[in-house]
Tab-separated table of C-alpha atoms and ligand atoms in Angstrom:
chain	number	residue	atom	x	y	z
A	255	UNK	CA	-73.639	82.953	-51.019
A	256	UNK	CA	-71.322	81.409	-53.631
A	257	UNK	CA	-69.314	78.562	-52.095
A	258	UNK	CA	-66.814	76.037	-53.450
A	259	UNK	CA	-68.057	72.459	-53.883
A	260	UNK	CA	-64.798	70.819	-52.870
A	261	UNK	CA	-62.280	71.616	-50.119
A	262	UNK	CA	-58.919	70.156	-49.095
A	263	UNK	CA	-58.337	69.633	-45.388
A	264	UNK	CA	-54.704	69.560	-44.280
A	265	UNK	CA	-54.344	67.751	-40.973
A	266	UNK	CA	-51.682	69.383	-38.799
A	267	UNK	CA	-52.462	67.667	-35.488
A	268	UNK	CA	-49.374	65.450	-35.251
A	269	UNK	CA	-47.197	68.574	-35.654
A	270	UNK	CA	-49.112	71.666	-34.451
A	271	UNK	CA	-51.086	69.591	-31.936
A	272	UNK	CA	-48.329	67.615	-30.291
A	273	UNK	CA	-45.753	70.440	-30.285
A	274	UNK	CA	-47.949	72.222	-27.750
A	275	UNK	CA	-48.558	69.342	-25.349
A	276	UNK	CA	-46.479	69.334	-22.196
A	277	UNK	CA	-46.431	65.532	-22.202
A	278	UNK	CA	-44.082	63.756	-24.611
A	279	UNK	CA	-46.141	61.290	-26.617
A	280	UNK	CA	-44.310	58.017	-27.228
A	281	UNK	CA	-43.017	57.587	-30.773
A	282	UNK	CA	-45.033	54.404	-31.355
A	283	UNK	CA	-48.226	56.193	-30.253
A	284	UNK	CA	-47.525	59.020	-32.712
A	285	UNK	CA	-46.949	56.461	-35.467
A	286	UNK	CA	-50.144	54.556	-34.613
A	287	UNK	CA	-52.134	57.797	-34.607
A	288	UNK	CA	-50.751	58.894	-37.986
A	289	UNK	CA	-51.541	55.423	-39.359
A	290	UNK	CA	-55.147	55.840	-38.200
A	291	UNK	CA	-55.317	59.322	-39.745
A	292	UNK	CA	-53.998	57.862	-43.001
A	293	UNK	CA	-57.107	55.654	-43.180
A	294	UNK	CA	-59.614	58.501	-42.796
A	295	UNK	CA	-59.497	59.773	-46.362
A	296	UNK	CA	-57.282	62.748	-45.472
A	297	UNK	CA	-54.746	63.191	-48.237
A	298	UNK	CA	-52.345	65.493	-46.397
A	299	UNK	CA	-50.872	64.992	-42.933
A	300	UNK	CA	-48.201	67.198	-41.391
A	301	UNK	CA	-46.522	64.545	-39.317
A	302	UNK	CA	-43.779	66.370	-37.414
A	303	UNK	CA	-41.140	69.065	-37.576
A	304	UNK	CA	-37.395	69.173	-37.987
A	305	UNK	CA	-36.795	72.169	-35.761
A	306	UNK	CA	-34.168	72.242	-33.031
A	307	UNK	CA	-35.062	69.507	-30.516
A	308	UNK	CA	-34.220	71.852	-27.645
A	309	UNK	CA	-36.822	74.322	-28.885
A	310	UNK	CA	-39.563	71.688	-29.394
A	311	UNK	CA	-38.600	68.569	-27.435
A	312	UNK	CA	-42.079	67.076	-27.999
A	313	UNK	CA	-41.137	66.426	-31.651
A	314	UNK	CA	-37.499	65.416	-31.140
A	315	UNK	CA	-38.344	61.987	-32.602
A	316	UNK	CA	-39.351	63.307	-36.048
A	317	UNK	CA	-36.841	61.047	-37.866
A	318	UNK	CA	-38.184	57.882	-36.209
A	319	UNK	CA	-41.798	58.946	-36.813
A	320	UNK	CA	-41.254	59.610	-40.535
A	321	UNK	CA	-39.354	56.354	-40.931
A	322	UNK	CA	-41.916	54.225	-39.079
A	323	UNK	CA	-45.311	55.289	-40.444
A	324	UNK	CA	-47.202	53.273	-43.054
A	325	UNK	CA	-47.467	55.345	-46.192
A	326	UNK	CA	-50.880	55.190	-47.803
A	327	UNK	CA	-51.034	55.763	-51.533
A	328	UNK	CA	-52.234	59.282	-52.350
A	329	UNK	CA	-51.395	60.720	-48.921
A	330	UNK	CA	-48.765	63.456	-48.625
A	331	UNK	CA	-46.652	63.170	-45.468
A	332	UNK	CA	-45.238	66.614	-44.749
A	333	UNK	CA	-43.032	68.224	-42.101
A	334	UNK	CA	-42.025	71.680	-40.931
A	335	UNK	CA	-38.416	72.767	-41.487
A	336	UNK	CA	-36.896	76.045	-40.259
A	337	UNK	CA	-33.530	75.975	-42.061
A	338	UNK	CA	-31.159	73.912	-44.189
A	339	UNK	CA	-30.192	71.690	-41.242
A	340	UNK	CA	-33.878	70.845	-40.804
A	341	UNK	CA	-34.248	70.121	-44.517
A	342	UNK	CA	-31.217	67.799	-44.515
A	343	UNK	CA	-32.730	65.845	-41.640
A	344	UNK	CA	-36.136	65.696	-43.347
A	345	UNK	CA	-34.690	64.456	-46.635
A	346	UNK	CA	-33.042	61.481	-44.942
A	347	UNK	CA	-36.544	60.292	-43.981
A	348	UNK	CA	-38.128	60.469	-47.394
A	349	UNK	CA	-40.488	63.317	-46.507
A	350	UNK	CA	-42.994	64.038	-49.323
A	351	UNK	CA	-43.210	67.758	-48.768
A	352	UNK	CA	-41.795	70.410	-46.418
A	353	UNK	CA	-43.118	73.672	-45.029
A	354	UNK	CA	-41.024	76.710	-44.249
A	355	UNK	CA	-42.424	79.175	-41.742
A	356	UNK	CA	-42.076	82.738	-40.532
A	357	UNK	CA	-44.232	85.494	-39.098
A	358	UNK	CA	-45.662	88.729	-40.411
A	359	UNK	CA	-44.725	90.396	-37.109
A	360	UNK	CA	-41.163	91.042	-35.988
A	361	UNK	CA	-41.395	89.967	-32.365
A	362	UNK	CA	-43.145	86.658	-32.945
A	363	UNK	CA	-40.654	85.861	-35.692
A	364	UNK	CA	-37.792	86.602	-33.316
A	365	UNK	CA	-39.197	84.615	-30.439
A	366	UNK	CA	-40.171	81.649	-32.646
A	367	UNK	CA	-37.136	81.279	-34.916
A	368	UNK	CA	-34.560	83.591	-33.360
A	369	UNK	CA	-34.183	85.891	-36.357
A	370	UNK	CA	-35.539	89.174	-37.643
A	371	UNK	CA	-37.898	89.029	-40.631
A	372	UNK	CA	-35.169	90.293	-42.951
A	373	UNK	CA	-32.653	87.745	-41.658
A	374	UNK	CA	-35.200	84.963	-42.238
A	375	UNK	CA	-35.736	85.391	-46.008
A	376	UNK	CA	-32.284	84.131	-47.130
A	377	UNK	CA	-32.506	81.182	-44.716
A	378	UNK	CA	-35.854	80.133	-46.176
A	379	UNK	CA	-34.747	80.777	-49.749
A	380	UNK	CA	-31.903	78.320	-49.331
A	381	UNK	CA	-34.369	75.716	-48.024
A	382	UNK	CA	-36.789	76.280	-50.916
A	383	UNK	CA	-34.001	76.094	-53.530
A	384	UNK	CA	-32.527	72.888	-52.109
A	385	UNK	CA	-35.901	71.220	-51.566
A	386	UNK	CA	-37.019	71.941	-55.120
A	387	UNK	CA	-33.693	70.569	-56.409
A	388	UNK	CA	-34.488	67.377	-54.492
A	389	UNK	CA	-37.977	67.333	-56.086
A	390	UNK	CA	-39.683	68.050	-52.789
A	391	UNK	CA	-42.519	70.572	-52.884
A	392	UNK	CA	-42.471	73.463	-50.439
A	393	UNK	CA	-45.351	75.108	-48.672
A	394	UNK	CA	-44.949	78.380	-46.763
A	395	UNK	CA	-46.565	79.475	-43.520
A	396	UNK	CA	-47.037	83.077	-42.469
A	397	UNK	CA	-47.934	83.378	-38.787
A	398	UNK	CA	-49.601	86.237	-36.898
A	399	UNK	CA	-51.537	87.412	-39.957
A	400	UNK	CA	-54.175	89.164	-37.845
A	401	UNK	CA	-52.326	89.995	-34.648
A	402	UNK	CA	-49.126	89.242	-32.791
A	403	UNK	CA	-48.989	88.353	-29.099
A	404	UNK	CA	-46.098	90.810	-28.678
A	405	UNK	CA	-46.585	93.541	-31.326
A	406	UNK	CA	-50.410	93.778	-31.396
A	407	UNK	CA	-52.473	94.195	-34.591
A	408	UNK	CA	-50.802	93.266	-37.888
A	409	UNK	CA	-51.905	95.061	-41.054
A	410	UNK	CA	-52.803	93.240	-44.295
A	411	UNK	CA	-50.053	95.280	-45.980
A	412	UNK	CA	-47.453	93.840	-43.598
A	413	UNK	CA	-48.705	90.313	-44.401
A	414	UNK	CA	-48.577	91.132	-48.124
A	415	UNK	CA	-44.875	92.057	-47.862
A	416	UNK	CA	-44.002	88.633	-46.436
A	417	UNK	CA	-46.348	86.781	-48.808
A	418	UNK	CA	-44.705	88.554	-51.753
A	419	UNK	CA	-41.256	87.333	-50.781
A	420	UNK	CA	-42.369	83.752	-50.098
A	421	UNK	CA	-44.277	83.546	-53.383
A	422	UNK	CA	-41.207	84.830	-55.223
A	423	UNK	CA	-39.134	82.009	-53.670
A	424	UNK	CA	-41.386	79.384	-55.304
A	425	UNK	CA	-43.544	77.972	-52.519
A	426	UNK	CA	-46.662	76.448	-54.110
A	427	UNK	CA	-49.042	77.478	-51.329
A	428	UNK	CA	-49.035	79.899	-48.418
A	429	UNK	CA	-50.880	79.030	-45.246
A	430	UNK	CA	-52.029	82.141	-43.414
A	431	UNK	CA	-51.981	81.602	-39.656
A	432	UNK	CA	-54.131	83.335	-37.085
A	433	UNK	CA	-51.640	82.001	-34.574
A	434	UNK	CA	-53.309	83.238	-31.394
A	435	UNK	CA	-56.897	82.864	-32.621
A	436	UNK	CA	-58.043	86.461	-32.276
A	437	UNK	CA	-59.389	87.057	-35.791
A	438	UNK	CA	-63.007	87.652	-36.783
A	439	UNK	CA	-64.618	87.453	-40.258
A	440	UNK	CA	-64.367	91.189	-40.969
A	441	UNK	CA	-60.598	91.024	-40.417
A	442	UNK	CA	-60.305	87.908	-42.581
A	443	UNK	CA	-62.202	89.749	-45.309
A	444	UNK	CA	-59.920	92.727	-45.095
A	445	UNK	CA	-56.782	90.532	-45.157
A	446	UNK	CA	-57.940	88.415	-48.096
A	447	UNK	CA	-59.240	91.423	-50.053
A	448	UNK	CA	-55.739	92.889	-49.938
A	449	UNK	CA	-53.939	89.653	-50.840
A	450	UNK	CA	-56.359	88.625	-53.589
A	451	UNK	CA	-55.684	91.873	-55.452
A	452	UNK	CA	-52.199	90.499	-56.080
A	453	UNK	CA	-52.467	86.697	-55.981
A	454	UNK	CA	-54.971	84.004	-57.006
A	455	UNK	CA	-57.046	82.451	-54.237
A	456	UNK	CA	-55.527	79.007	-54.828
A	457	UNK	CA	-52.165	80.269	-53.544
A	458	UNK	CA	-53.640	80.436	-50.041
A	459	UNK	CA	-54.675	78.078	-47.282
A	460	UNK	CA	-56.128	79.312	-43.992
A	461	UNK	CA	-54.820	78.152	-40.619
A	462	UNK	CA	-57.153	79.217	-37.852
A	463	UNK	CA	-56.526	78.658	-34.174
A	464	UNK	CA	-59.772	78.665	-32.249
A	465	UNK	CA	-58.761	80.411	-29.031
A	466	UNK	CA	-61.848	82.619	-28.977
A	467	UNK	CA	-64.296	80.368	-30.845
A	468	UNK	CA	-64.194	82.333	-34.105
A	469	UNK	CA	-62.391	79.815	-36.323
A	470	UNK	CA	-65.413	78.310	-38.106
A	471	UNK	CA	-66.881	81.756	-38.755
A	472	UNK	CA	-63.525	82.682	-40.277
A	473	UNK	CA	-63.597	79.531	-42.414
A	474	UNK	CA	-67.006	80.512	-43.808
A	475	UNK	CA	-65.757	83.994	-44.671
A	476	UNK	CA	-62.698	82.460	-46.373
A	477	UNK	CA	-64.901	80.048	-48.356
A	478	UNK	CA	-66.993	82.976	-49.544
A	479	UNK	CA	-63.785	84.610	-50.734
A	480	UNK	CA	-62.773	81.551	-52.763
A	481	UNK	CA	-60.342	79.771	-50.417
A	482	UNK	CA	-60.508	75.972	-50.743
A	483	UNK	CA	-57.720	74.699	-48.460
A	484	UNK	CA	-57.880	74.698	-44.658
A	485	UNK	CA	-55.526	73.450	-41.956
A	486	UNK	CA	-57.045	71.815	-38.914
A	487	UNK	CA	-56.173	69.515	-36.104
A	488	UNK	CA	-57.895	66.367	-34.866
A	489	UNK	CA	-59.485	66.953	-31.483
A	490	UNK	CA	-58.735	70.682	-31.727
A	491	UNK	CA	-55.169	70.116	-30.524
A	492	UNK	CA	-52.549	72.738	-31.264
A	493	UNK	CA	-50.774	75.962	-30.442
A	494	UNK	CA	-47.400	77.587	-30.756
A	495	UNK	CA	-45.227	77.374	-27.628
A	496	UNK	CA	-43.579	80.659	-28.717
A	497	UNK	CA	-46.873	82.587	-28.985
A	498	UNK	CA	-48.217	83.488	-25.571
A	499	UNK	CA	-51.946	82.714	-25.351
A	500	UNK	CA	-52.143	80.491	-28.448
A	501	UNK	CA	-54.484	77.531	-28.172
A	502	UNK	CA	-55.702	74.732	-30.435
A	503	UNK	CA	-56.388	74.742	-34.163
A	504	UNK	CA	-59.942	74.482	-35.391
A	505	UNK	CA	-60.822	70.823	-34.887
A	506	UNK	CA	-60.820	68.685	-38.019
A	507	UNK	CA	-64.036	66.907	-36.963
A	508	UNK	CA	-65.887	70.187	-36.398
A	509	UNK	CA	-64.629	71.601	-39.680
A	510	UNK	CA	-65.650	68.398	-41.463
A	511	UNK	CA	-69.119	68.400	-39.894
A	512	UNK	CA	-69.732	71.939	-41.099
A	513	UNK	CA	-68.357	71.406	-44.608
A	514	UNK	CA	-70.290	68.150	-45.098
A	515	UNK	CA	-73.533	69.738	-43.912
A	516	UNK	CA	-72.905	72.541	-46.410
A	517	UNK	CA	-72.560	69.885	-49.152
A	518	UNK	CA	-68.877	70.661	-49.617
A	519	UNK	CA	-66.911	67.558	-50.506
A	520	UNK	CA	-63.679	66.677	-48.646
A	521	UNK	CA	-63.270	62.912	-49.067
A	522	UNK	CA	-62.782	62.501	-45.304
A	523	UNK	CA	-64.726	60.005	-43.194
A	524	UNK	CA	-66.089	61.486	-39.974
A	525	UNK	CA	-66.371	58.231	-37.992
A	526	UNK	CA	-62.809	57.188	-38.763
A	527	UNK	CA	-61.607	60.668	-37.839
A	528	UNK	CA	-63.395	60.607	-34.490
A	529	UNK	CA	-61.911	57.178	-33.719
A	530	UNK	CA	-58.446	58.609	-34.369
A	531	UNK	CA	-59.274	61.564	-32.097
A	532	UNK	CA	-60.271	59.232	-29.243
A	533	UNK	CA	-57.064	57.295	-29.774
A	534	UNK	CA	-54.818	60.328	-29.296
A	535	UNK	CA	-57.004	61.682	-26.487
A	536	UNK	CA	-56.300	58.532	-24.510
A	537	UNK	CA	-52.551	58.792	-25.141
A	538	UNK	CA	-52.463	62.463	-24.159
A	539	UNK	CA	-54.530	61.685	-21.088
A	540	UNK	CA	-56.782	64.728	-21.118
A	541	UNK	CA	-60.159	65.522	-22.598
A	542	UNK	CA	-59.945	67.097	-26.054
A	543	UNK	CA	-62.188	69.993	-26.937
A	544	UNK	CA	-63.931	69.185	-30.207
A	545	UNK	CA	-67.727	69.385	-30.277
A	546	UNK	CA	-68.025	66.271	-32.457
A	547	UNK	CA	-66.043	64.245	-29.910
A	548	UNK	CA	-68.360	65.513	-27.190
A	549	UNK	CA	-71.408	64.420	-29.208
A	550	UNK	CA	-69.853	60.996	-29.843
A	551	UNK	CA	-69.064	60.650	-26.115
A	552	UNK	CA	-72.665	61.480	-25.176
A	553	UNK	CA	-74.054	59.069	-27.774
A	554	UNK	CA	-71.787	56.314	-26.520
A	555	UNK	CA	-72.834	56.794	-22.905
A	556	UNK	CA	-76.528	56.970	-23.933
A	557	UNK	CA	-76.087	53.656	-25.780
A	558	UNK	CA	-74.501	52.101	-22.702
A	559	UNK	CA	-77.441	53.357	-20.550
A	560	UNK	CA	-79.968	52.003	-23.077
A	561	UNK	CA	-78.204	48.647	-23.135
A	562	UNK	CA	-78.429	48.517	-19.322
A	563	UNK	CA	-82.164	49.157	-19.330
A	564	UNK	CA	-83.093	46.479	-21.912
B	755	HMG	P1	-30.833	79.000	-33.359
B	755	HMG	O1	-30.383	78.642	-31.981
B	755	HMG	O2	-30.833	80.440	-33.765
B	755	HMG	O3	-30.037	78.117	-34.416
B	755	HMG	O4	-32.296	78.416	-33.558
B	755	HMG	P2	-28.617	78.327	-35.101
B	755	HMG	O5	-28.816	78.347	-36.567
B	755	HMG	O6	-27.892	79.477	-34.464
B	755	HMG	O7	-27.851	76.970	-34.688
B	755	HMG	C1	-27.542	76.650	-33.328
B	755	HMG	C2	-27.304	75.140	-33.189
B	755	HMG	O8	-28.523	74.455	-33.446
B	755	HMG	C3	-26.311	74.576	-34.187
B	755	HMG	O9	-25.633	73.488	-33.531
B	755	HMG	C4	-27.166	74.013	-35.287
B	755	HMG	O10	-26.580	72.928	-36.009
B	755	HMG	C5	-28.350	73.507	-34.493
B	755	HMG	P3	-24.123	73.652	-33.011
B	755	HMG	O11	-23.373	74.061	-34.222
B	755	HMG	O12	-24.198	74.747	-31.969
B	755	HMG	O13	-23.835	72.296	-32.471
B	755	HMG	N1	-29.554	73.500	-35.313
B	755	HMG	C6	-30.370	72.443	-35.516
B	755	HMG	N2	-30.349	71.194	-35.032
B	755	HMG	C7	-31.330	70.361	-35.456
B	755	HMG	N3	-32.290	70.727	-36.318
B	755	HMG	C8	-32.350	71.966	-36.807
B	755	HMG	C9	-31.357	72.890	-36.396
B	755	HMG	N4	-31.133	74.182	-36.704
B	755	HMG	C10	-30.031	74.542	-36.042
B	755	HMG	N5	-33.311	72.316	-37.664
B	755	HMG	C11	-34.069	77.583	-34.940
B	755	HMG	C12	-33.000	78.653	-34.765
B	755	HMG	C13	-34.938	78.003	-36.118
B	755	HMG	C14	-33.405	76.255	-35.225
B	755	HMG	C15	-34.899	77.486	-33.623
B	755	HMG	O14	-35.338	78.767	-33.290
B	755	HMG	C16	-36.096	76.571	-33.748
B	755	HMG	O15	-35.947	75.373	-33.863
B	755	HMG	N6	-37.317	77.149	-33.727
B	755	HMG	C17	-38.549	76.386	-33.962
B	755	HMG	C18	-39.678	76.860	-33.117
B	755	HMG	C19	-40.924	76.114	-33.490
B	755	HMG	O16	-40.902	74.973	-33.908
B	755	HMG	N7	-42.086	76.761	-33.309
B	755	HMG	C20	-43.383	76.157	-33.577
B	755	HMG	C21	-43.645	75.964	-35.027
B	755	HMG	S1	-44.262	77.410	-35.836
B	755	HMG	C22	-45.961	77.393	-35.511
B	755	HMG	O17	-46.430	76.611	-34.719
B	755	HMG	C23	-46.883	78.317	-36.284
B	755	HMG	C24	-47.685	77.600	-37.360
B	755	HMG	O18	-48.479	76.560	-36.820
B	755	HMG	C25	-48.635	78.605	-38.083
B	755	HMG	C26	-49.461	79.444	-37.121
B	755	HMG	O19	-50.195	78.875	-36.285
B	755	HMG	O20	-49.372	80.660	-37.240
B	755	HMG	C27	-46.762	76.979	-38.428
B	756	MG	MG1	-50.420	76.817	-35.868
């Protein structure tokens, strides 16, 4: 198996993770968490989104978050923007990079951003043009690349049509989202085989939700096909409130464990990452699902038991 030796992990927990929590996390807690993440060696953190606050009230404090975090040298602090209003808001907070987003399937696009696919392209083009004029890089997301919660299976050709248009607009990278976490490696292979006939592998990042436990298998298939950028979320937080049945992203700690054990370099420190996961777990007030957190919990309680017996 030919694998890359280096991979970039893009942490999306503060955005994808917190947008899906029913509890509003206090602004200062978000800021403290992002500050901890900034010390883990991650060089990309998607910190919030500038969508309509009525649609995602959990992230209504994006301005305050962006303005309050400590910026570590070499870390990109990014945010999601759906339209020009979102971009204007993001630019007032000195965002380093923005992401535009849309779906490969009509009904998820409509339910998520209230427009048809065709109506979305000019809205995003305006964002890309204005962001680039302001010297802010733009990443693109395509959701529902394997299946849509409303329309069912999505073909690679349908994804290609949307990818084509986003690439033409000038986004530097396109993150392909298995939004509801249904995909398996054979489907990832079929999707990437189609896209890689037209575009280089470094145009793509993969964004796997782990609803059915297939995310890491999908990462391995993507690595084999030359992909070197992956989105993930500390603690396995995440999900799209406008995609029925979506659950968390692949956890950053679990992804990191696997990549490190495969001798793939990421520059991220596992212990620091797990500390940041415990921090946000406490603020959210419910147990997070990552395997590495579970192992750390067990080790901690074993150490406490050992200390009691000596
Ligand atoms: P709309 O209601 O169609 O907006 O919502 P509109 O353009 O008709 O404007 C209506 C009003 O909203 C106007 O105010 C605008 O100014 C205001 P009025 O003139 O009536 O006073 N408005 C805004 N205010 C603040 N910030 C803005 C903004 N835009 C308009 N940005 C809209 C359209 C796109 C705004 C809405 O549908 C929305 O916010 N959707 C976001 C949903 C969302 O965040 N979903 C989750 C993120 S995507 C995801 O999780 C998937 C991903 O992780 C990848 C994967 O897993 O697949 C990325
Ligand atoms: Mg997502």
